[in-house]
CSV table of C-alpha atoms in Angstrom, one decimal:
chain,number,residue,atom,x,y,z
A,1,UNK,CA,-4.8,-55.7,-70.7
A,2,UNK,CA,-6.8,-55.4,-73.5
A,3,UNK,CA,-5.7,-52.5,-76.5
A,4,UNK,CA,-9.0,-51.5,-78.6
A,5,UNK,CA,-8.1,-51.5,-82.2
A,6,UNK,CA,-8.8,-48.5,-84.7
A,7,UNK,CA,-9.6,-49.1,-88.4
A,8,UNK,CA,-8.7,-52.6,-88.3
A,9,UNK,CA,-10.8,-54.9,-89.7
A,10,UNK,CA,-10.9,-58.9,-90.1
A,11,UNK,CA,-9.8,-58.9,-93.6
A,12,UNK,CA,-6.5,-57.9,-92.8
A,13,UNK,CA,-6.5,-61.1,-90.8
A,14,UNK,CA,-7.8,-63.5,-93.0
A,15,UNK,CA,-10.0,-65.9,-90.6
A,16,UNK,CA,-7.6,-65.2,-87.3
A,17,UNK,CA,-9.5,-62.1,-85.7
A,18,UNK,CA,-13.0,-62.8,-86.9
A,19,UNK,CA,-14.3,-60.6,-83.8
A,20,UNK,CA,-13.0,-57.4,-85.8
A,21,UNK,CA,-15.7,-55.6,-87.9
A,22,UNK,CA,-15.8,-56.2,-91.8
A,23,UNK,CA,-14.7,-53.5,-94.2
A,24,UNK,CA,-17.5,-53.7,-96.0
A,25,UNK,CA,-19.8,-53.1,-92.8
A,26,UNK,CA,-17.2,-50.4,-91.7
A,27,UNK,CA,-19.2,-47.0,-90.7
A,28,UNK,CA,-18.4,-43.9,-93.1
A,29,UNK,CA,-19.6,-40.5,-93.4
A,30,UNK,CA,-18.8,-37.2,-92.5
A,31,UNK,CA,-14.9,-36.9,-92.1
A,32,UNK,CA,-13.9,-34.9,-88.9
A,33,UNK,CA,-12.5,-31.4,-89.4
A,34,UNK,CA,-9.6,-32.2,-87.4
A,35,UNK,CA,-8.6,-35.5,-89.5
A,36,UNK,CA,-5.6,-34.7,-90.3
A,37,UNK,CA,-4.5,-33.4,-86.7
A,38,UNK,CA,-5.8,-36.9,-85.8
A,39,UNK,CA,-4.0,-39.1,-88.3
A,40,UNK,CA,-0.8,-36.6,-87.6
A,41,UNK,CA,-1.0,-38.2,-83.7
A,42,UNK,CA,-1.3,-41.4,-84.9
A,43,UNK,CA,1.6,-41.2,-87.0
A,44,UNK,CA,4.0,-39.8,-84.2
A,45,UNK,CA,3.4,-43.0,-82.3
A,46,UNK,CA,6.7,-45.2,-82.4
A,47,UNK,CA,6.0,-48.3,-84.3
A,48,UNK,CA,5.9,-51.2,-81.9
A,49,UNK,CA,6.1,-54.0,-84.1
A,50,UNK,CA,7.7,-53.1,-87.4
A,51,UNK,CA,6.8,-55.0,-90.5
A,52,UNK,CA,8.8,-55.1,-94.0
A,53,UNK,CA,6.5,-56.8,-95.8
A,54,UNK,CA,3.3,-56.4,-97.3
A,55,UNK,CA,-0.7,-56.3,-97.1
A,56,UNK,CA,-3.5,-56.6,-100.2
A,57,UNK,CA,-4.9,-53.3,-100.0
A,58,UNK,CA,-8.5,-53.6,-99.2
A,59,UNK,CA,-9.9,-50.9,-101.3
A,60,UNK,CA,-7.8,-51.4,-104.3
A,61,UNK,CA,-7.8,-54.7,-105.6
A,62,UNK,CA,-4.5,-56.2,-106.9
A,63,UNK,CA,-2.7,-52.6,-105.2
A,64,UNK,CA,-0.6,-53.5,-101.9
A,65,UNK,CA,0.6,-51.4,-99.0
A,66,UNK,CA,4.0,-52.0,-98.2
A,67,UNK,CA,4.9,-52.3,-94.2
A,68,UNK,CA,0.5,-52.8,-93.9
A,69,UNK,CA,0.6,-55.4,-90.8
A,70,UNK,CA,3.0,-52.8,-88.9
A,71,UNK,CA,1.4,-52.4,-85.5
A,72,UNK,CA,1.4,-48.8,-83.8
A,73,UNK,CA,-0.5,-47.6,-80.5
A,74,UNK,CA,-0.6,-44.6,-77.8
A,75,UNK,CA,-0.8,-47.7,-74.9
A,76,UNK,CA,-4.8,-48.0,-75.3
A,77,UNK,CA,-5.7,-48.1,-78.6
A,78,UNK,CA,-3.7,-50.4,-81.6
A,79,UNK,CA,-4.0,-49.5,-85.0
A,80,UNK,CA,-1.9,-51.0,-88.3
A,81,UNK,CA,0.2,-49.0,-91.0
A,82,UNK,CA,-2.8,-50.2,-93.5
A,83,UNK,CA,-5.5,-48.2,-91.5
A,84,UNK,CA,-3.5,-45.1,-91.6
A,85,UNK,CA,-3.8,-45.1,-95.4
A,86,UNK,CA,-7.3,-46.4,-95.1
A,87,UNK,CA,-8.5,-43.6,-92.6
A,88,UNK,CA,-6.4,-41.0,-94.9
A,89,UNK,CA,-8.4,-41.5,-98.1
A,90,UNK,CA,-11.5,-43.3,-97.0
A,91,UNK,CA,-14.7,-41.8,-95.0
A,92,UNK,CA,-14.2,-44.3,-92.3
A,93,UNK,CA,-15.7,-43.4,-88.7
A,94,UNK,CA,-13.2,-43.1,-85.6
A,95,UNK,CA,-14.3,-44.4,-82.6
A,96,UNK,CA,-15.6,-41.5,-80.5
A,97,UNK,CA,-13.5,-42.6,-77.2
A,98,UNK,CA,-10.5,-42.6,-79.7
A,99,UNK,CA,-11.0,-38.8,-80.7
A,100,UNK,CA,-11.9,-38.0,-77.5
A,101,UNK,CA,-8.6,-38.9,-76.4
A,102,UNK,CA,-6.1,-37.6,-78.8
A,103,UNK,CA,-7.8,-34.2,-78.5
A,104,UNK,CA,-7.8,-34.6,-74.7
A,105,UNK,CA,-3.5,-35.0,-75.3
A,106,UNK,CA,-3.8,-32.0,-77.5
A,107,UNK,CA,-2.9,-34.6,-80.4
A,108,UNK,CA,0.7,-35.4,-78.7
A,109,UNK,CA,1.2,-38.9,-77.8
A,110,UNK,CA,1.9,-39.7,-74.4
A,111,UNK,CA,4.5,-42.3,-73.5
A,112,UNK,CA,4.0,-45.3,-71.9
A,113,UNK,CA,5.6,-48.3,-71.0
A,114,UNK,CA,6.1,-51.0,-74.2
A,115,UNK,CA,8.6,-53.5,-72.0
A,116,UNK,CA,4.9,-54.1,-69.8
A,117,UNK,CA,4.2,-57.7,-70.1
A,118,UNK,CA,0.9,-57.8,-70.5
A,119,UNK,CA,1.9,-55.0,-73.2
A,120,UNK,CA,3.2,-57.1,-75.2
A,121,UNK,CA,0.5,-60.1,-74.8
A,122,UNK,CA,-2.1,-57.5,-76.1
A,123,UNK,CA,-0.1,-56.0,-79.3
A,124,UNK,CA,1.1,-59.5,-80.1
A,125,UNK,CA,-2.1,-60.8,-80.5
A,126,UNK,CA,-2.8,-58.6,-83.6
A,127,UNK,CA,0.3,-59.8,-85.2
């Protein structure tokens, strides 16, 4: 099993996930109109691996994000606590497939099995 990461980008792994696009190469423009419906689903996920400490915040130098390396995901996709906050404020693309299935779950998360083994291999290796 392979989970396909949202808004995650190799600087929040310094060096270990190098296959992850760069922030600075991350896509922008126009923000969707249902953004906020969007970031709402991702939200109402349960956190699957909670973190209490902290992540440099990549757009504001010196600023950190308390609880950034948190993990969070609907059973497909995996996103952090630190790309919520990125996709809330910045002009960051979603991936299409992504959008295409939150809006498919009428933004409601689905549930899904976290005590899968290969579940676990997959989320772990973002951690």
């Amino acid at each position: 099993m392979e989970l396909k990461p949202v808004a995650m980008y190799r600087e929040m792994y310094e060096g270990t996930h190098d296959e992850l696009p760069s922030v600075h190469d991350a896509p922008t423009g126009t923000v969707e109109d249902d953004r906020d419906q969007i970031l709402n689903y991702m939200r109402k996920v349960r956190a699957i691996f909670d973190v209490m400490g902290e992540a440099p915040d990549l757009f504001a130098e010196g600023t950190d994000i308390e609880g950034g390396p948190s993990l969070y995901s609907d059973g497909v996709w995996i996103w952090r606590e630190d790309s919520l906050k990125y996709l809330a404020e910045q002009p960051l693309a979603l991936p299409a497939e992504f959008i295409e299935r939150v809006r498919s779950f009428d933004y409601v998360p689905q549930q899904f099995d976290t005590r899968d083994p290969d579940f676990d291999a997959a989320f772990l290796s973002y951690f």
